[in-house]
XYZ file of C-alpha atoms in Angstrom:
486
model
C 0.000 0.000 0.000
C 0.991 3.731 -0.435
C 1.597 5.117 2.696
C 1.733 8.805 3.039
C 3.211 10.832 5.628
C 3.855 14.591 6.646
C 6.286 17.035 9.241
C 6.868 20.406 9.760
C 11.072 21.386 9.058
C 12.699 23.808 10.637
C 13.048 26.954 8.984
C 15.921 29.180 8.444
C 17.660 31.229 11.615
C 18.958 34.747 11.595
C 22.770 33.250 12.413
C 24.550 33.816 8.997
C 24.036 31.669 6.144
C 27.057 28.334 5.613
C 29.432 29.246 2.843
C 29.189 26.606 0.588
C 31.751 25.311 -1.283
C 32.131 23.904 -4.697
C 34.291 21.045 -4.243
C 30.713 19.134 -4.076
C 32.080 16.020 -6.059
C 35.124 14.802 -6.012
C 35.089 12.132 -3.687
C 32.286 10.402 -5.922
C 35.718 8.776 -7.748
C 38.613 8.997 -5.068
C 42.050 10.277 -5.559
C 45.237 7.978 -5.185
C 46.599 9.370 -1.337
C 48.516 8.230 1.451
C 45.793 7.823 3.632
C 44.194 5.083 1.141
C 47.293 3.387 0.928
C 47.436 2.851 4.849
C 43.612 1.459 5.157
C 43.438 -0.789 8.045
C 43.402 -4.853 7.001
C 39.801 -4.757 8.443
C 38.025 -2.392 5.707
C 37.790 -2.580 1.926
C 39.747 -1.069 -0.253
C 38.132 2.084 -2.110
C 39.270 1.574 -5.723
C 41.991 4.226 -6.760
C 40.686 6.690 -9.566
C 43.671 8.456 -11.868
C 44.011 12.006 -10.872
C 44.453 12.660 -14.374
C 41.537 15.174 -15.837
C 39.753 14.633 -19.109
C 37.171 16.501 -20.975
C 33.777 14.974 -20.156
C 33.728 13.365 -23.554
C 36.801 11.622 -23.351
C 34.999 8.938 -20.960
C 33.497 5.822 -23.213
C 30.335 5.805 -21.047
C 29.483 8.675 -20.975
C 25.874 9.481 -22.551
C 25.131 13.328 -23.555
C 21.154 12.142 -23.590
C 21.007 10.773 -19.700
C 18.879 12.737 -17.519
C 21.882 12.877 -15.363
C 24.646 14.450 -18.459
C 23.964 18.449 -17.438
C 24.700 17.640 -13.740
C 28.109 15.624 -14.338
C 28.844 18.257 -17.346
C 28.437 20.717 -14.288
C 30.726 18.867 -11.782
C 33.476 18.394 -14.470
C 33.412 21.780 -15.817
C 33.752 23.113 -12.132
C 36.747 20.050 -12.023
C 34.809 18.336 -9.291
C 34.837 14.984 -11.338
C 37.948 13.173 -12.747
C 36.905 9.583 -13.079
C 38.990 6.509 -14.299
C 41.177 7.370 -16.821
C 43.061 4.598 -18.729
C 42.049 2.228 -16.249
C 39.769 -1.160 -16.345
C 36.426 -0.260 -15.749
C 35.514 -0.536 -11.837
C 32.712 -2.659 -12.288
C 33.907 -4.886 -15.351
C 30.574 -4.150 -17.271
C 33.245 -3.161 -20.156
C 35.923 -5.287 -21.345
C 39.748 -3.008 -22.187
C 41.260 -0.450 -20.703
C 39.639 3.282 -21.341
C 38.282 6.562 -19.152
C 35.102 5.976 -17.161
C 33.076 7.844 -15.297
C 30.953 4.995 -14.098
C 27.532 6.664 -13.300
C 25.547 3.792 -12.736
C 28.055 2.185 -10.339
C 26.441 2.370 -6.215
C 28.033 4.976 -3.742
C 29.470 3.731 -0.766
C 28.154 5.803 2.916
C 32.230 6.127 2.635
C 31.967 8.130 -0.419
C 28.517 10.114 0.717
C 29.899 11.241 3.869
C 32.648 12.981 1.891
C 30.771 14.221 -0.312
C 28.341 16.242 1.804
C 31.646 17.454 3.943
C 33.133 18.283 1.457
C 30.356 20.573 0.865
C 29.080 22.064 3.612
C 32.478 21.542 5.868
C 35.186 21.980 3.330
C 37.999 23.300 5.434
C 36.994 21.674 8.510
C 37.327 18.425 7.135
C 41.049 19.473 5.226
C 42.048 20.861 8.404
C 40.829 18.095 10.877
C 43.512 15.326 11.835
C 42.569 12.219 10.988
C 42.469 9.559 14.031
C 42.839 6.377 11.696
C 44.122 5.350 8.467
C 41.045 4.811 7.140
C 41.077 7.150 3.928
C 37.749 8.868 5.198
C 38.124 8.858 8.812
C 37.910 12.333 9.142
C 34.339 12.420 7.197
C 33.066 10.077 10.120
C 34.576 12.369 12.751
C 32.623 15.271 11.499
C 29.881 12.334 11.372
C 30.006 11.914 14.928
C 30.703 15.783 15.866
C 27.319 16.929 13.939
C 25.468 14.153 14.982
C 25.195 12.410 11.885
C 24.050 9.090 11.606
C 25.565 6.231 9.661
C 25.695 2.517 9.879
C 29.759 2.317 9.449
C 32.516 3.841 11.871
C 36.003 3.856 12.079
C 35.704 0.620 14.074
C 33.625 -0.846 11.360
C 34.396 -0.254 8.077
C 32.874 -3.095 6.214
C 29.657 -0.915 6.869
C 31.393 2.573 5.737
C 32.580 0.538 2.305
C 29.067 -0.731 1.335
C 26.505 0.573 -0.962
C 24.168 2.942 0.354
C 20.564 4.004 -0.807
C 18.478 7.082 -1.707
C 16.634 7.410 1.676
C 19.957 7.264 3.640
C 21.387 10.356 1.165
C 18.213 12.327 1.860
C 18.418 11.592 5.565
C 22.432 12.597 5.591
C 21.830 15.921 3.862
C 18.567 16.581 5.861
C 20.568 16.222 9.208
C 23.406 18.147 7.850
C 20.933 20.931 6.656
C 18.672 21.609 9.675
C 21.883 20.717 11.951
C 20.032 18.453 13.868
C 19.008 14.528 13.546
C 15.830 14.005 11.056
C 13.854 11.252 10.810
C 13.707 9.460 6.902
C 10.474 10.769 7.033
C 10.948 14.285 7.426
C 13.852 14.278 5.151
C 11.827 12.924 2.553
C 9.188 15.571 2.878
C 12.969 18.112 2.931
C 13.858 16.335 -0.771
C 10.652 17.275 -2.236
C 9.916 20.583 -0.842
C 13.337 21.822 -1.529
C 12.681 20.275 -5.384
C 15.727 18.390 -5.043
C 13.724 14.793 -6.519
C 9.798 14.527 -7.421
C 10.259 10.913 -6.281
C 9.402 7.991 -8.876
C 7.142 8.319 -11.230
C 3.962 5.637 -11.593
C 2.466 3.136 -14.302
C 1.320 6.469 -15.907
C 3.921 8.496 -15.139
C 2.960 10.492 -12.223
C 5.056 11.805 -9.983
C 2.602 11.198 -6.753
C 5.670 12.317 -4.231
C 4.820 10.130 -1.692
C 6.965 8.602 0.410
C 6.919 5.545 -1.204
C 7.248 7.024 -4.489
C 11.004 8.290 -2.719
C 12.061 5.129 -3.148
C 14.098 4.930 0.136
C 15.410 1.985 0.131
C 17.000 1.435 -3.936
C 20.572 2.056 -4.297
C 21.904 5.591 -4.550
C 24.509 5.536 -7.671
C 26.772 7.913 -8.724
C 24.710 9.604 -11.243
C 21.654 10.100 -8.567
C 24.660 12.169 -6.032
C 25.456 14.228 -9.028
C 21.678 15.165 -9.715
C 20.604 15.448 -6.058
C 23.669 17.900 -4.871
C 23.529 19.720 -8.251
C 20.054 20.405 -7.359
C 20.959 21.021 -3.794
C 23.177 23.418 -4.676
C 20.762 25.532 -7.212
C 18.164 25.774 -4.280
C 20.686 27.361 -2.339
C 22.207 29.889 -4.556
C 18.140 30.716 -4.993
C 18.369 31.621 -1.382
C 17.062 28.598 0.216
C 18.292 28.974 4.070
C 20.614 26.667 6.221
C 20.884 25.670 9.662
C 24.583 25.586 10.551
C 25.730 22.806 13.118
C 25.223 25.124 16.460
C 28.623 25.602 17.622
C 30.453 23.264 20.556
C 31.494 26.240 23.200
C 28.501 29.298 22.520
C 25.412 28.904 22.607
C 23.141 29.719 19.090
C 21.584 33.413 19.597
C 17.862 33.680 19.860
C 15.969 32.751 16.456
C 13.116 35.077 14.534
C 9.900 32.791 14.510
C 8.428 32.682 10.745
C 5.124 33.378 9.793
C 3.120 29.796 9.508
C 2.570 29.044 6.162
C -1.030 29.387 5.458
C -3.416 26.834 6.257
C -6.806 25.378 4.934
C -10.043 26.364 7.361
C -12.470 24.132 5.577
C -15.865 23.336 7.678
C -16.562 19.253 7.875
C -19.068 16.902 9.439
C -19.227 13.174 10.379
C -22.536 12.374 8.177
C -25.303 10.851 10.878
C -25.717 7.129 11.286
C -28.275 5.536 9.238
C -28.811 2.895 11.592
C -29.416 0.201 8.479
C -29.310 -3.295 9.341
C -26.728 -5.945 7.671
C -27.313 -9.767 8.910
C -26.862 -9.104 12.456
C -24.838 -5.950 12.310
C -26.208 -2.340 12.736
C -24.308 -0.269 10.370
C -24.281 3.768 10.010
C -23.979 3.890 6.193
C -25.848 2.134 3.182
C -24.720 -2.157 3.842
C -21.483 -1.391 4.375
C -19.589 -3.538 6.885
C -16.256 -2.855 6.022
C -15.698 -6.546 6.408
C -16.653 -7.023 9.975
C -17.294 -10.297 11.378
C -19.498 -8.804 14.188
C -21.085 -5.979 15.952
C -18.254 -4.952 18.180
C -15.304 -5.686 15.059
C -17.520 -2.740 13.933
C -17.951 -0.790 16.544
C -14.296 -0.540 17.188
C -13.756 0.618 13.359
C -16.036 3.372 13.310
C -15.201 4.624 17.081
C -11.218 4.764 15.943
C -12.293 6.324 12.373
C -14.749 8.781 13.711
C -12.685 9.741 16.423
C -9.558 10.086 14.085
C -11.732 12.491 12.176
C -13.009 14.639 14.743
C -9.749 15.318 16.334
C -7.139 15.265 13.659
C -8.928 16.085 10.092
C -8.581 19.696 10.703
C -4.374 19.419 11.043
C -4.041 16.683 8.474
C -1.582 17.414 5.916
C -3.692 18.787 2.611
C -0.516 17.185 0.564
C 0.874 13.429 1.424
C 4.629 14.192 1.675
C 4.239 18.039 2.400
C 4.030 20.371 5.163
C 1.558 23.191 4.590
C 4.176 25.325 2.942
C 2.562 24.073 -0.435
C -0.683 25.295 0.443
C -0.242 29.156 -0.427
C -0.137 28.223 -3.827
C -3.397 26.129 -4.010
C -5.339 29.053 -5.362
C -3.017 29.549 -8.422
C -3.837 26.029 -9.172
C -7.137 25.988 -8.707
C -7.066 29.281 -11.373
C -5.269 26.980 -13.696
C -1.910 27.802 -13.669
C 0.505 25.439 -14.707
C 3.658 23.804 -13.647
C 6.733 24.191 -15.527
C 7.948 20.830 -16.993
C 11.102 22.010 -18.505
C 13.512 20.891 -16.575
C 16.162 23.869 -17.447
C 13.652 26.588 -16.979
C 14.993 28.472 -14.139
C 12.142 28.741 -11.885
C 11.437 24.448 -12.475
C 12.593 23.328 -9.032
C 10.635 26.716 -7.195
C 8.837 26.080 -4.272
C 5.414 27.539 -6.094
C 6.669 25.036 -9.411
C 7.246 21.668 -7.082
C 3.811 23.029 -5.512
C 1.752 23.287 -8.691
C 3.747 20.067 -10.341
C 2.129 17.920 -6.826
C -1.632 19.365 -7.532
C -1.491 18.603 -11.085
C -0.369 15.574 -10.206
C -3.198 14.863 -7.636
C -5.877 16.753 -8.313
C -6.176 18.108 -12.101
C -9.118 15.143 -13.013
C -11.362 16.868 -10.038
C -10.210 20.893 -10.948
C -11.333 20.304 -14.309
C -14.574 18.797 -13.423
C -15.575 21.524 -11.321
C -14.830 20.289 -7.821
C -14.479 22.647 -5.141
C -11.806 23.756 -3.648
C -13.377 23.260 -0.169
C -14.082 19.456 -1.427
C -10.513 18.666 -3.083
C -9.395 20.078 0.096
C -11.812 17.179 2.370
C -11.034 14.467 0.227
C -7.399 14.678 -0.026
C -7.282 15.068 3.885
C -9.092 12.200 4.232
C -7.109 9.956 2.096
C -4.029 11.003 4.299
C -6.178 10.389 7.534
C -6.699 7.086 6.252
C -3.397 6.073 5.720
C -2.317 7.574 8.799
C -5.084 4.879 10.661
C -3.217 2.155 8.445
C 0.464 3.284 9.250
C 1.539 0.593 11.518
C -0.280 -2.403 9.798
C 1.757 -5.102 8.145
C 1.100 -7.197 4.938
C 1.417 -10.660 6.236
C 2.018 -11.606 2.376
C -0.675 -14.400 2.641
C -4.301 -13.444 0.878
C -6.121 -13.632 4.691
C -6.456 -9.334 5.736
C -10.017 -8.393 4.615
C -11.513 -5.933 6.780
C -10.926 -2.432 8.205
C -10.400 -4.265 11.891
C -7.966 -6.125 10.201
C -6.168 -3.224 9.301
C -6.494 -0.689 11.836
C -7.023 -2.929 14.682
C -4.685 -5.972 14.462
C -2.469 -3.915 12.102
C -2.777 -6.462 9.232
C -2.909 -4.978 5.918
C -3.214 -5.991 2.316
C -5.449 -4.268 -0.482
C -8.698 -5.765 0.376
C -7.900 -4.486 4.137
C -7.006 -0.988 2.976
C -10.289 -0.293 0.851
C -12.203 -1.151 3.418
C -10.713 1.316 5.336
C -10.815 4.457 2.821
C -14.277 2.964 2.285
C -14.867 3.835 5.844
C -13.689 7.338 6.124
C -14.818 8.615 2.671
C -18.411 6.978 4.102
C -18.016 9.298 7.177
C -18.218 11.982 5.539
C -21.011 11.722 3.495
C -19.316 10.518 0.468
C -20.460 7.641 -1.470
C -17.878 5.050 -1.958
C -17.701 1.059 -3.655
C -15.205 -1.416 -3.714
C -14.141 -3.240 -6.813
C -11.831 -5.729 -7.605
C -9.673 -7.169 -10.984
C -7.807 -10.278 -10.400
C -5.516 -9.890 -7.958
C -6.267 -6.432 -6.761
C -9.172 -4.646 -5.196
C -9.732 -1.144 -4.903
C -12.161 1.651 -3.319
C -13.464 4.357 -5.458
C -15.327 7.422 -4.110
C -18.218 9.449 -5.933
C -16.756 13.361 -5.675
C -19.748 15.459 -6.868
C -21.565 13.212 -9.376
C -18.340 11.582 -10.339
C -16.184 8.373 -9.652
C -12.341 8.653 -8.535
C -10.006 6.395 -7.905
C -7.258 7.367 -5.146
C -4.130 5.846 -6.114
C -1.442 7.276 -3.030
C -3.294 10.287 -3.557
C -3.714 10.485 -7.516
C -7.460 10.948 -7.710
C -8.242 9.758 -11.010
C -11.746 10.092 -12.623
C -13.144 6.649 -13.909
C -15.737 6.037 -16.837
C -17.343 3.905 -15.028
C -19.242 2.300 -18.057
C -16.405 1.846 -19.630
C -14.525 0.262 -16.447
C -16.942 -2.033 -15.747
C -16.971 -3.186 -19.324
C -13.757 -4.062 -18.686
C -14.824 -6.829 -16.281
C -14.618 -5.483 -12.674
C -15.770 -7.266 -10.378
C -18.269 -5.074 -7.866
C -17.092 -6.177 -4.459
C -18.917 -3.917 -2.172
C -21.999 -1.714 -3.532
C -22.176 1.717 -3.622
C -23.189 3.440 -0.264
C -26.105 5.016 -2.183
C -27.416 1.876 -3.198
C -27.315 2.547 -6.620
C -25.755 0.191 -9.593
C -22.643 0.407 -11.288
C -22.980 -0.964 -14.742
């Protein structure tokens, strides 16, 4: 399932701003040094790179059409990047000797470490002496100085010398940023709303910027460091602020509070209970049971969704993945403005352009119908509400979760589960919602004034439903109204 979360960053302080440097790079291929020559018997070997430097078409794989080809023009024009010259290729994925820049090879926490030093601590971590051989030990010192987590040390550097992933870059950089530890969570939220990623794009190539969508867990090559600090590095010399480290002998001076971002005030209501009977269970809306074996599986559902609603609808995140600095842009969407999809426009990684890329991701199919604003707003804070009930479930993997106690009660999860439980809070308030089903998959769609949308990790997609159930859709629960889909 799509699971969709939300924080509130720190914003900048009035202490002055870091000085970045632009030696971003160049630990992405290592230089030849004494201190790799002298690694400990107990840690791998970080392959040596030719200090030799080449023009950036001079290396065999490199591919001028790559999404990634600007970025790593960037870092070698600025001599960030040298590569392997002359030199077998790392990875053996090409046979003879030539120049290599290797962009799909994996990054090593190692490698990261330096590379974030090297950019936000440049002459702290030249000027720092080393307390081990270990060619990055002072890159884990600053590590353990700012508080930065990792999963290798200078007492294990098996861990420091393996491959590391996307979520562990964002939450390195994150922590480094705000000066202070961040959860993956929160610096996920910090990679979109800085534009540094849109996340992974879906079957129709949506980019839904959930956290799933992140990707947290995949590898983080070469090429993705390249991208993700050259972006980095553009949202800073845009102004975006910093949070130094706060310093180890003075305290940090008082901070200037910003003004909160603004925030939705949208009226809602928990629609009355119908009081309709199903077999021997009293239910509030149309037959719906949300898979309940019995009157008090039932009765636990809608107490923990109801209550859910009344006290935390209102603060829900309007945006999965956001905090509500998105939301003073809302109205330029909703008056049709567009997102710029160029990716060297300028202004394409703004906070109003990742802002008005997420809504017309989510929520073009209902502006164009005529929805609301105060409606898009209610649905799309009750999708995250009900993901937020689901957060802690499990998918034991084995076919048997099929209710919303399943889900929110014994934290079992698995799609029939989790439709039963958007079923259940769309219901709530006063929407009209089925559940149908393809083989292998079943799925809760939700009537949004006189039309059917499918929420897919907070896509809301409009559905013919003619033409869907043509297809041979199963209907798995009935519509809350009672009335037919066919």
């Amino acid at each position: 399932m799509s699971k969709r979360y939300s924080i509130k960053s720190r914003v900048s302080l009035s202490r002055p701003r870091v000085i970045m440097s632009a030696v971003v790079l160049s630990s992405i291929f290592l230089i030849s040094n004494s201190a790799s020559a002298m690694v400990s018997n107990n840690s791998i070997d970080t392959p040596l790179v030719s200090s030799k430097s080449i023009g950036i078409h001079q290396y065999n794989d490199f591919n001028s059409n790559a999404y990634w080809s600007q970025d790593m023009v960037w870092a070698v024009d600025q001599g960030l990047i040298k590569g392997y010259v002359n030199q077998i290729h790392p990875r053996g994925v090409h046979a003879g000797i030539g120049n290599w820049v290797d962009p799909h090879g994996s990054l090593t926490e190692a490698q990261l470490l330096s590379i974030l030093f090297r950019y936000t601590h440049q002459a702290e971590l030249e000027n720092t002496a080393p307390k081990d051989p270990f060619w990055a030990s002072t890159a884990y010192q600053l590590a353990h100085k700012y508080n930065v987590p990792t999963k290798g040390s200078l007492s294990n550097k098996a861990e420091a010398n393996k491959g590391t992933t996307r979520g562990q870059l964002a939450t390195t950089l994150a922590t480094i940023h705000f000066g202070k530890q961040v959860s993956l969570r929160e610096a996920v939220d910090f990679m979109y709303e800085t534009g540094i990623t849109y996340g992974r794009t879906d079957a129709w190539g949506n980019s839904p910027m959930t956290f799933e969508s992140f990707g947290a867990n995949d590898p983080l090559q070469r090429a993705h460091i390249t991208s993700f600090m050259k972006r980095y590095h553009d949202y800073l010399q845009k102004g975006g602020s910093v949070n130094p480290a706060p310093p180890t002998s003075q305290p940090a001076p008082p901070t200037t509070q910003p003004t909160p971002p603004p925030t939705s005030s949208f009226e809602f209501s928990i629609k009355p209970s119908e009081n309709n009977r199903v077999g021997n269970i009293t239910v509030h809306y149309g037959q719906h049971t949300y898979g309940s074996k019995n009157q008090a599986e039932y009765n636990e559902v809608m107490k923990r969704v109801h209550d859910a609603i009344n006290k935390d609808l209102a603060s829900t995140p309007f945006m999965s993945g956001h905090n509500g600095a998105l939301y003073q842009y809302f109205d330029n969407f909703m008056a049709g403005e567009r997102p710029i999809m160029d990716r060297n426009h300028p202004d394409v990684r703004s906070s109003k352009n990742v802002a008005l890329r997420a809504f017309e991701t989510s929520y073009k199919d209902l502006r164009d119908a005529g929805v609301k604003k105060n409606t898009i707003e209610e649905v799309a804070k009750a999708g995250v509400l009900a993901v937020s009930l689901m957060s802690h479930a499990k998918d034991p993997r084995d076919g048997t979760p099929n209710s919303a106690h399943d889900a929110i009660v014994k934290g079992l999860i698995d799609c029939d589960a989790e439709a039963q439980v958007y079923s259940a809070v769309y219901d709530s308030l006063g929407y009209t919602t089925a559940i149908l089903a393809r083989p292998g998959h079943a799925f809760v769609v939700i009537k949004i004034e006189g039309n059917w949308y499918l929420d897919t990790a907070g896509v809301y997609t409009k559905v013919d439903m003619k033409q869907a159930m043509s297809q041979g859709l199963q209907v798995v629960v009935p519509p809350t109204d009672g009335s037919t889909l066919r």
